[in-house]
Short mmCIF file of C-alpha atoms in Angstrom, two decimals:
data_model
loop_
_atom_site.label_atom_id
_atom_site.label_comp_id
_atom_site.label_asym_id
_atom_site.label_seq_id
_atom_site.Cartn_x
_atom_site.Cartn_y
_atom_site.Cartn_z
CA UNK A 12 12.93 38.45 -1.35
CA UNK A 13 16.21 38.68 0.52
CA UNK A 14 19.74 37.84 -1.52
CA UNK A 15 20.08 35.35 0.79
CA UNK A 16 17.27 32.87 -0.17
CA UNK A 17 19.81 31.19 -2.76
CA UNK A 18 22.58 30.62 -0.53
CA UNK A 19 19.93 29.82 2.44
CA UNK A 20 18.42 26.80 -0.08
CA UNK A 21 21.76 25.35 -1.03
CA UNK A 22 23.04 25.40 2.65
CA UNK A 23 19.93 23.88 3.39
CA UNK A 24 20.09 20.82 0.60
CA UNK A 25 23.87 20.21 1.66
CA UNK A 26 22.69 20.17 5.67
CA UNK A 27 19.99 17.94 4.76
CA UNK A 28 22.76 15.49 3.05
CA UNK A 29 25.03 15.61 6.06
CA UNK A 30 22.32 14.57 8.84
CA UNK A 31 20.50 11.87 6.15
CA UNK A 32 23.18 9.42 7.69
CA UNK A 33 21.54 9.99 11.14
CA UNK A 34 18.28 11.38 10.86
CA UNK A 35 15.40 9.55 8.48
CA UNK A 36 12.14 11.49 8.56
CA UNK A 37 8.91 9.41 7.98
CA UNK A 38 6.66 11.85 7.06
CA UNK A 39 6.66 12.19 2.85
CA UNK A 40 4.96 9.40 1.29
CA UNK A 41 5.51 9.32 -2.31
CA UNK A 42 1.87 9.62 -4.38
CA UNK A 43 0.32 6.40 -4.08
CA UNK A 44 0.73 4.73 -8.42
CA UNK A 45 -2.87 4.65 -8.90
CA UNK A 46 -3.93 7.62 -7.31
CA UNK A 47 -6.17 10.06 -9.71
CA UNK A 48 -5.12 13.82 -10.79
CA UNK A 49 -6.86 16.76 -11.67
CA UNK A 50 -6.00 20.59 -11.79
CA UNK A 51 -8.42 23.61 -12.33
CA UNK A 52 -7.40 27.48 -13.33
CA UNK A 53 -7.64 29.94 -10.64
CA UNK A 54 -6.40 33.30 -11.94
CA UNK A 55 -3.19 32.36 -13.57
CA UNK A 56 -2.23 29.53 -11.92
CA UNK A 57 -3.86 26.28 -11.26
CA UNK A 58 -4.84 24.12 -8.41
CA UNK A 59 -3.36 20.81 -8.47
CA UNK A 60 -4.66 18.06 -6.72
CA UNK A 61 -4.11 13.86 -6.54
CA UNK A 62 -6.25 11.27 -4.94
CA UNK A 63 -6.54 7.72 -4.38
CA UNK A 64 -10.53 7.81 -4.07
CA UNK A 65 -12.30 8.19 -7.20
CA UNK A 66 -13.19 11.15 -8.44
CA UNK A 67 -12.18 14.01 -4.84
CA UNK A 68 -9.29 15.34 -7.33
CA UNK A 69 -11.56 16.55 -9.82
CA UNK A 70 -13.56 17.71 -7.14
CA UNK A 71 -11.57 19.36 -4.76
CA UNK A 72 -9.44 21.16 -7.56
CA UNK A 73 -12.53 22.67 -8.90
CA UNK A 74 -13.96 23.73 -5.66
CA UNK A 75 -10.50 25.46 -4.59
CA UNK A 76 -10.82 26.97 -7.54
CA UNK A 77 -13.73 28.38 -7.32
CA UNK A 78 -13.04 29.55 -3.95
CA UNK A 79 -9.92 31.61 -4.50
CA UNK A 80 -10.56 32.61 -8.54
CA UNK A 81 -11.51 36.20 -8.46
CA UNK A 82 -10.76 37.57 -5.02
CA UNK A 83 -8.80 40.58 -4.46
CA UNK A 84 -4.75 39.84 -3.37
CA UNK A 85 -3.02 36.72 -3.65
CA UNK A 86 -3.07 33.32 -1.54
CA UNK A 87 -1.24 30.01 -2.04
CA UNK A 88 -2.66 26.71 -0.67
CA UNK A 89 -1.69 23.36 0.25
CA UNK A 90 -3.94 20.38 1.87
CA UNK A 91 -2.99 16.48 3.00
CA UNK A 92 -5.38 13.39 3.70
CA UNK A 93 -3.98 10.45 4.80
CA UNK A 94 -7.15 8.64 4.89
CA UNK A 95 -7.69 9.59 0.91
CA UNK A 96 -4.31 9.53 0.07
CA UNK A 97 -5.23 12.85 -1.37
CA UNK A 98 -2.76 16.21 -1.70
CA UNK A 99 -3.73 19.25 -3.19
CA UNK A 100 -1.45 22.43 -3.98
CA UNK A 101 -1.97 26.24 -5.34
CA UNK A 102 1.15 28.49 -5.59
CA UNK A 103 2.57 26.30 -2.99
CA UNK A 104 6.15 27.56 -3.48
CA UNK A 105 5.77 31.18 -3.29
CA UNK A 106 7.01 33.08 -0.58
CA UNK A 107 4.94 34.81 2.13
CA UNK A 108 5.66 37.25 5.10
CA UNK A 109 4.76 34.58 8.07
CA UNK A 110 3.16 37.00 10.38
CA UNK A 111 2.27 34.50 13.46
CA UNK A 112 1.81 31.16 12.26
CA UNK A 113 5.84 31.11 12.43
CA UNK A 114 5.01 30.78 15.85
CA UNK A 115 4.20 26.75 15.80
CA UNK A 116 8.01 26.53 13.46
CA UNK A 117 9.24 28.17 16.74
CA UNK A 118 7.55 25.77 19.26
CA UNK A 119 9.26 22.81 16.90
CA UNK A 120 12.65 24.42 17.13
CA UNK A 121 12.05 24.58 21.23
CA UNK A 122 11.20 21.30 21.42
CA UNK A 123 14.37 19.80 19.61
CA UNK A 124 16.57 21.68 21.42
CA UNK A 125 15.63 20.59 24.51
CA UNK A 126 15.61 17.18 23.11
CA UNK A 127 19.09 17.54 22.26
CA UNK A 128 20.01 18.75 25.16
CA UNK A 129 17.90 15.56 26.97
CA UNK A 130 15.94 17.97 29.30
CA UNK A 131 12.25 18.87 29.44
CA UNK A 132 11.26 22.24 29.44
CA UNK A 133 11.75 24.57 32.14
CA UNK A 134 8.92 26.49 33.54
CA UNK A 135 9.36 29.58 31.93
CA UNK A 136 9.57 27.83 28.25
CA UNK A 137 6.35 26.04 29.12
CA UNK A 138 4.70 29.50 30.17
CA UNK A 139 6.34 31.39 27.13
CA UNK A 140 5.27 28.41 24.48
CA UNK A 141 1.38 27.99 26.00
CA UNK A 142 1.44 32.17 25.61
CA UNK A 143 2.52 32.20 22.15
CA UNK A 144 0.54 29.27 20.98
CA UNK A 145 -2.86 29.98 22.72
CA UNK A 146 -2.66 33.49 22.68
CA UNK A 147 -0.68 34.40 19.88
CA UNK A 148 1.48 36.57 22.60
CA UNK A 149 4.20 38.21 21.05
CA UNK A 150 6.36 39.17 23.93
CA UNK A 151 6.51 35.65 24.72
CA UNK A 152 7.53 34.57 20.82
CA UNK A 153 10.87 37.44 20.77
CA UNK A 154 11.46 35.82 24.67
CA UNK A 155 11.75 32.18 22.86
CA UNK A 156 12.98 33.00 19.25
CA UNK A 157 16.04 35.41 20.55
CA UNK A 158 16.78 31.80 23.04
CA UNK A 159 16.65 29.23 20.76
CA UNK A 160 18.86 31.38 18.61
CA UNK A 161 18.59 31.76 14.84
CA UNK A 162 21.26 28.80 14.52
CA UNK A 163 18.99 26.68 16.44
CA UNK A 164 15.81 27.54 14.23
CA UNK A 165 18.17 27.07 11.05
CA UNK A 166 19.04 24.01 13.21
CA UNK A 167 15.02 22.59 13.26
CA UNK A 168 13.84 23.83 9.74
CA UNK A 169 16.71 21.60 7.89
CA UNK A 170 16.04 18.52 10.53
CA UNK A 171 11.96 19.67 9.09
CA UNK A 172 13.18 19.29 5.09
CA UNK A 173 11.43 22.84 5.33
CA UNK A 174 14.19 23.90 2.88
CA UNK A 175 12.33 27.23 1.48
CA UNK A 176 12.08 28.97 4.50
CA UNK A 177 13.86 32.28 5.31
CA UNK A 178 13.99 32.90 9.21
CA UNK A 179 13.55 36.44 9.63
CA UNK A 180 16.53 38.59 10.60
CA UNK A 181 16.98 39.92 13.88
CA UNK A 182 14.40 39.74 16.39
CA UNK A 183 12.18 39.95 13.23
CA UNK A 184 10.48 36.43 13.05
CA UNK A 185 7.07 37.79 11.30
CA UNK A 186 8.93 38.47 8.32
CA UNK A 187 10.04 34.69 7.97
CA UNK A 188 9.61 33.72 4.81
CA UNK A 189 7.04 30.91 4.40
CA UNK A 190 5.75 28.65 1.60
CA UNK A 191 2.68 26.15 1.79
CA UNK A 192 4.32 23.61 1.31
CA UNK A 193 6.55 24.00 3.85
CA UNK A 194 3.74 24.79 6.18
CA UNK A 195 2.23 21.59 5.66
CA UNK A 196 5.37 19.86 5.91
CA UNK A 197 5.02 20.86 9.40
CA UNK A 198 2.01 19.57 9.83
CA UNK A 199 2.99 16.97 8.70
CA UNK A 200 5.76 16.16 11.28
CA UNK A 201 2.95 17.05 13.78
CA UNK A 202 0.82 14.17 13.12
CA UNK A 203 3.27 11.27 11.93
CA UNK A 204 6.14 9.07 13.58
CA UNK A 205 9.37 10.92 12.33
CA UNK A 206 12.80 11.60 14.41
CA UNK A 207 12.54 14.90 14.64
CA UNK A 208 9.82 15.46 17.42
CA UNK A 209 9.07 12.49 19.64
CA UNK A 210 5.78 11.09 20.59
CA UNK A 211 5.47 14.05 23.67
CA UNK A 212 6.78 16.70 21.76
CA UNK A 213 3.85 16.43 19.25
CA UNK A 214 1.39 15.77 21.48
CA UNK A 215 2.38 19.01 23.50
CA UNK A 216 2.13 20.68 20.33
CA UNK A 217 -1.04 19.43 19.24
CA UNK A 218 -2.62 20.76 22.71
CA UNK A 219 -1.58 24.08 22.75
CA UNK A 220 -3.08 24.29 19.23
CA UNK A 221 -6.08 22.58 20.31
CA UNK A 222 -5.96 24.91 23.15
CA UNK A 223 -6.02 28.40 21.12
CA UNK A 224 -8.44 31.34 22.46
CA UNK A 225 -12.26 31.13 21.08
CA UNK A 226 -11.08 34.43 19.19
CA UNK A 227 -8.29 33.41 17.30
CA UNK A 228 -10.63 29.39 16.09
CA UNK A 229 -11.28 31.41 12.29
CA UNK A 230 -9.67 30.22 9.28
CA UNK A 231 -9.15 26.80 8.58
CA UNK A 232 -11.24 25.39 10.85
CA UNK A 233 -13.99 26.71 8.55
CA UNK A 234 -16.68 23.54 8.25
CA UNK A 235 -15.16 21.31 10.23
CA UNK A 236 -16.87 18.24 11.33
CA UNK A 237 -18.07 18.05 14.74
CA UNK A 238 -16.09 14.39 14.91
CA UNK A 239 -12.88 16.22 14.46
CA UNK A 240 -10.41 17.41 16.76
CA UNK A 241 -8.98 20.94 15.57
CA UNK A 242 -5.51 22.43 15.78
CA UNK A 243 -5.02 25.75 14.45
CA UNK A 244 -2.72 28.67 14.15
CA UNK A 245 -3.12 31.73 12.17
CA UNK A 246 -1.50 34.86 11.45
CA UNK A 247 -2.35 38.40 10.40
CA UNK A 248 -0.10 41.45 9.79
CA UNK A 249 -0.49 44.95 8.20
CA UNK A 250 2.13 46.04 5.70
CA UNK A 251 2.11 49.55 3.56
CA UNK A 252 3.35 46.75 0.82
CA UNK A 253 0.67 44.15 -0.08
CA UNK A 254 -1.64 45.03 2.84
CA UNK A 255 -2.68 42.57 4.81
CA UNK A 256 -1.22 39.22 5.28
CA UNK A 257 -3.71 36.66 6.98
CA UNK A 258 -2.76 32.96 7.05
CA UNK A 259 -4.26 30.18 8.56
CA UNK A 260 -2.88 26.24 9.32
CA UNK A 261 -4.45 23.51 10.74
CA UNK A 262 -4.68 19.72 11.23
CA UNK A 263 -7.68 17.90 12.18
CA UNK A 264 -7.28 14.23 14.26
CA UNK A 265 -9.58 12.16 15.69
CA UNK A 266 -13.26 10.40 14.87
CA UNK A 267 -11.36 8.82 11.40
CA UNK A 268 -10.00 12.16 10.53
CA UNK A 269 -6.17 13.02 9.51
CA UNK A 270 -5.48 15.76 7.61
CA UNK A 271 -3.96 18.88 7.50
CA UNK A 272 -4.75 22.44 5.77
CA UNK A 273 -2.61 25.45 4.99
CA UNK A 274 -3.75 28.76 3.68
CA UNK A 275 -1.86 31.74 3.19
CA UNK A 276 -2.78 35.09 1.32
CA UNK A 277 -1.71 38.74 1.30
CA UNK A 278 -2.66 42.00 -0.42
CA UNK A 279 -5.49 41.91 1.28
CA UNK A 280 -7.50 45.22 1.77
CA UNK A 281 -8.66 44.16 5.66
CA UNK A 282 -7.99 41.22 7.54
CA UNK A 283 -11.15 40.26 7.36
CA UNK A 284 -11.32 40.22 3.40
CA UNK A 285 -8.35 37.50 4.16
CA UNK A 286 -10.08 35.41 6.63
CA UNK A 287 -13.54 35.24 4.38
CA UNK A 288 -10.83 33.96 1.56
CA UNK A 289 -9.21 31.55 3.55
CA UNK A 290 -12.72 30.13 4.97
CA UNK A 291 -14.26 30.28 1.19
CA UNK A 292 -11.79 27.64 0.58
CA UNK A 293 -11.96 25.67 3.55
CA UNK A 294 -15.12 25.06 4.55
CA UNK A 295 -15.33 23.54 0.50
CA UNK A 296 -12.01 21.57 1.24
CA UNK A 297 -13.81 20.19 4.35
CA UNK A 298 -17.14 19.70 2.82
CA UNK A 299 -15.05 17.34 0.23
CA UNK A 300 -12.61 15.80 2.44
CA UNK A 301 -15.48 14.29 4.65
CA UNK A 302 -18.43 13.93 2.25
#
């Protein structure tokens, strides 16, 4: 982890004082007083989970469990259901390499921006962020990350509370440092009312990740229910340090659904080792969720 991280967290916590005159998110609901918790070992940490219906905490922590005890490399995991009130969390604050699901942090950041600026988005942007999204097209990411401007990503990630995550230096945004929890903070914003993306600016976002290639559907969406409406993006990247990293982040809308999953792992020996870890554990989380 960079030197930085400590400086970049307390310039973060003294931004988010300065705009909570001016800016109120919506999107972190304190756990509900009589929702239910339960947590289960999986290799030396546990999975942590809270619910308001009877008895999913115990069952969802054990199932994650059992999902991610025992496989080779690490992951970290973090899950929201509105219509449960349930949250679950493994490892949640550790740090990641975000390989390309960064990508939907930059779509936020170009979507303020022009906000603040009270424009839409020009032609290009809309060609560059329906690339990156959809396709996972790189070119298109350095064309949008390297015009937004690192200050401008800083900008949308404090305006996000996403407080633990590193922007990678230089034209290096795979190496952003990610937690789950921030992930799903994102997801959050995605799929609530909060002043930090408008009503359009979400539902743009939700398309495009609707709208991702048949290729690139793996991961979370793992067991979905055919009622659902799926929005993914994932990431993988090959390192010489802790192999591969695969990640994988999702919300599902629609037919009485709301909720949001975020998987990350590394260390993997293939990237296919990391999706088969990552759909291990959601098509149980699903399989709960809607059962």
């Amino acid at each position: 982890m960079r030197a930085s991280l400590t400086s970049r967290r307390a310039r973060r916590g003294l931004a988010a004082v300065v705009a909570a005159g001016t800016l109120l998110t919506v999107v972190n609901a304190a756990t509900p007083a009589m929702a239910s918790t339960a947590s289960s070992p999986a290799g030396d940490s546990q999975v942590e989970c809270s619910s308001e219906k009877p008895g999913l905490a115990s069952m969802l922590s054990h199932d994650i469990a059992a999902a991610l005890d025992g496989r080779k490399g690490q992951s970290a995991m973090a899950v929201y259901d509105r219509t449960t009130g349930t949250t679950c969390r493994y490892r949640a604050t550790e740090h990641f390499d975000s390989a390309s699901v960064v990508k939907v942090t930059v779509l936020g950041a170009l979507l303020r921006k022009a906000d603040e600026a009270h424009r839409r988005l020009t032609p290009q942007e809309d060609r560059w962020a329906t690339a990156m999204i959809t396709k996972s097209d790189n070119a298109s990411t350095d064309a949008l990350w390297h015009k937004i401007g690192l200050a401008g990503v800083e900008r949308f990630l404090d305006l996000a509370e996403m407080h633990d995550t590193v922007p990678g230096t230089g034209g290096s945004w795979g190496l952003t440092q990610i937690t789950a929890d921030d992930q799903l903070s994102l997801l959050r914003l995605l799929t609530s009312e909060n002043a930090v993306l408008t009503r359009s600016d979400r539902a743009y976002a939700l398309d495009l990740m609707h709208r991702v290639e048949a290729d690139q559907q793996w991961g979370v969406p793992a067991g979905a229910p055919a009622t659902a409406t799926v929005h993914v993006k994932n990431g993988w990247l090959p390192r010489k340090t802790n192999g591969w990293r695969v990640h994988s982040v999702g919300v599902f809308t629609g037919g009485g659904h709301d909720y949001g999953i975020a998987v990350l792992s590394h260390g993997n020996r293939t990237m296919q080792d990391g999706v088969a870890t990552i759909e291990a554990a959601a098509r149980l989380i699903q399989r709960d969720l809607t059962s």
